[in-house]
Coordinates of C-alpha atoms in Angstrom, one line a residue:
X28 CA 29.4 0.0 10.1
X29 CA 27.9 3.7 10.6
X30 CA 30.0 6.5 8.9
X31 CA 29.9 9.9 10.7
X32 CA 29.2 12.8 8.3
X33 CA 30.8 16.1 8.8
X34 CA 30.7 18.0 5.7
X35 CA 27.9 18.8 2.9
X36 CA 30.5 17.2 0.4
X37 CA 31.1 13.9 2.1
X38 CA 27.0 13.6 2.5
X39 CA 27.4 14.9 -1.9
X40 CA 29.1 12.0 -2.8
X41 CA 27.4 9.7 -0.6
X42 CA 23.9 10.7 -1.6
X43 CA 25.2 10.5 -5.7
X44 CA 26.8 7.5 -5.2
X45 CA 25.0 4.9 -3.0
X46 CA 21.3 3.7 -4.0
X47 CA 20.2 4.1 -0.5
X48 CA 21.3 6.4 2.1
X49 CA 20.0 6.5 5.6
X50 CA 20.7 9.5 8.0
X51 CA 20.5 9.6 11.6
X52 CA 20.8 13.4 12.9
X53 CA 21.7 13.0 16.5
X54 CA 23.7 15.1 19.6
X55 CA 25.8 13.7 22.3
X56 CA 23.5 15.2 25.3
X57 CA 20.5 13.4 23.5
X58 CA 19.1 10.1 25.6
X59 CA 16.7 9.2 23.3
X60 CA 19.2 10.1 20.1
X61 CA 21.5 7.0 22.1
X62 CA 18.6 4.7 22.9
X63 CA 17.4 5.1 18.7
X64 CA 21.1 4.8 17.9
X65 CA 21.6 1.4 19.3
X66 CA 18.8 0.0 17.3
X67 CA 20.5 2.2 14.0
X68 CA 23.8 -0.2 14.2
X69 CA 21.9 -3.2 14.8
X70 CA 19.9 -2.5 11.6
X71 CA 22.8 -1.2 9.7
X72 CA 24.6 -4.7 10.2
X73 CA 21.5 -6.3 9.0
X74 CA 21.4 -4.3 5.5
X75 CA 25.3 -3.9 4.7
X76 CA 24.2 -3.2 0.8
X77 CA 22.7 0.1 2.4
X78 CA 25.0 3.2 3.3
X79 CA 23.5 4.1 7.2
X80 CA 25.1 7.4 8.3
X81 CA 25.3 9.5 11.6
X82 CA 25.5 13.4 11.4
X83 CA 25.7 15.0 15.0
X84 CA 23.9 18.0 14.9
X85 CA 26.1 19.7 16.9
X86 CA 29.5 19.0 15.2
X87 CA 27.5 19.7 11.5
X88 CA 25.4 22.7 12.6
X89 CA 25.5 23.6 9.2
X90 CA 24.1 20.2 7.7
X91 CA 21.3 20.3 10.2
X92 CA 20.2 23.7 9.4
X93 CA 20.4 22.8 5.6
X94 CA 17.7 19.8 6.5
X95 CA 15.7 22.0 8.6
X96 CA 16.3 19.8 12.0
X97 CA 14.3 21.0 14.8
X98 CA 14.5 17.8 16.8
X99 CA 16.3 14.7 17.3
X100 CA 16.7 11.7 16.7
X101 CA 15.8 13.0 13.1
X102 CA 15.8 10.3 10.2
X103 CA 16.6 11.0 7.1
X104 CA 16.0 9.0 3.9
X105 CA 17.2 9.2 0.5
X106 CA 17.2 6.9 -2.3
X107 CA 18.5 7.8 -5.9
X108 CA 19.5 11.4 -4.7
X109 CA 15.7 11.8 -3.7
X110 CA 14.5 12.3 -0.3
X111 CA 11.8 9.4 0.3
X112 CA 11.5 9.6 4.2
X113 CA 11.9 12.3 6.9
X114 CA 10.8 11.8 10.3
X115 CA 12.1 13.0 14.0
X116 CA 11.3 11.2 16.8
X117 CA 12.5 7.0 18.1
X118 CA 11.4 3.9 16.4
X119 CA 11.5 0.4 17.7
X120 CA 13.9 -2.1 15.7
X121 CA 10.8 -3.5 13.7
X122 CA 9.4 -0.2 12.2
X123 CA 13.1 0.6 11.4
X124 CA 13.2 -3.1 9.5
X125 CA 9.9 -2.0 7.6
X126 CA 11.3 1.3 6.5
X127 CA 14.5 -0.1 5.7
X128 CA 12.5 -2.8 3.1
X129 CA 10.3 -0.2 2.1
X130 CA 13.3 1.8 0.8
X131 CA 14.4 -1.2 -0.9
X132 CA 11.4 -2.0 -2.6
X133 CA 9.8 1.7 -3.5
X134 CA 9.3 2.7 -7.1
X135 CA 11.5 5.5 -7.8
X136 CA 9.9 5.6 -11.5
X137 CA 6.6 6.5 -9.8
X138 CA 8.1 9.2 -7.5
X139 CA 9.6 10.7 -10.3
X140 CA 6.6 11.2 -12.2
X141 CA 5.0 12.9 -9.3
X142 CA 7.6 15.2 -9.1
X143 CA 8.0 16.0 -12.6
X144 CA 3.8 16.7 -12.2
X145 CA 4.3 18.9 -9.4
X146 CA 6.9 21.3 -11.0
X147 CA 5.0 21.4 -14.0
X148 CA 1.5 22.4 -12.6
X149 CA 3.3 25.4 -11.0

């Protein structure tokens, strides 16, 4: 079951307390934001360990500014509090699968060292 984000506190506690968060920024008005959305539920009933989300971009202005949405469908993806995917744009069920076992499987441990190398080179 999709849950529909409003606030930057109920997307808070979601991102701190799921493993995996996915996040589809969508509108109403948006045909292919309803075509990529259909595909979204099918996989979200495929992975119920996995939080999927909605946010529409025009009832959370202010969450879709924060994420710096320009267009839509926009996928967001965090894992661990971490942003590991951001995309715009429609994906066929399959690519959504793969991303979906990617997210399962990634190395957060590695990630984390990157990061940690990044802020310290600066």
């Amino acid at each position: 079951m999709l849950k529909d984000i409003v606030s930057g506190e109920q997307l808070e506690t979601l991102v701190t307390s799921d493993d995996i968060v996915f996040i589809d920024f969508w509108a109403e008005w948006c045909a292919p934001c309803k075509e990529f959305g259909k595909v979204y539920a099918r996989v979200a009933e495929q992975y119920p360990a996995i939080q999927f989300t909605q946010i529409n971009v025009e009832s959370a202005p202010a969450l879709a500014e924060a994420f710096q949405i320009r267009s839509i469908p926009h996928l967001i993806v965090f894992k661990q509090g971490i942003i590991i995917y951001s995309e715009s744009g429609n994906m066929p069920e399959s690519a959504l699968k793969e991303l979906t076992e990617q997210a399962l499987t990634v190395d957060m441990t590695e990630i984390r060292t990157k990061m940690e190398e990044e802020r310290q080179s600066k």
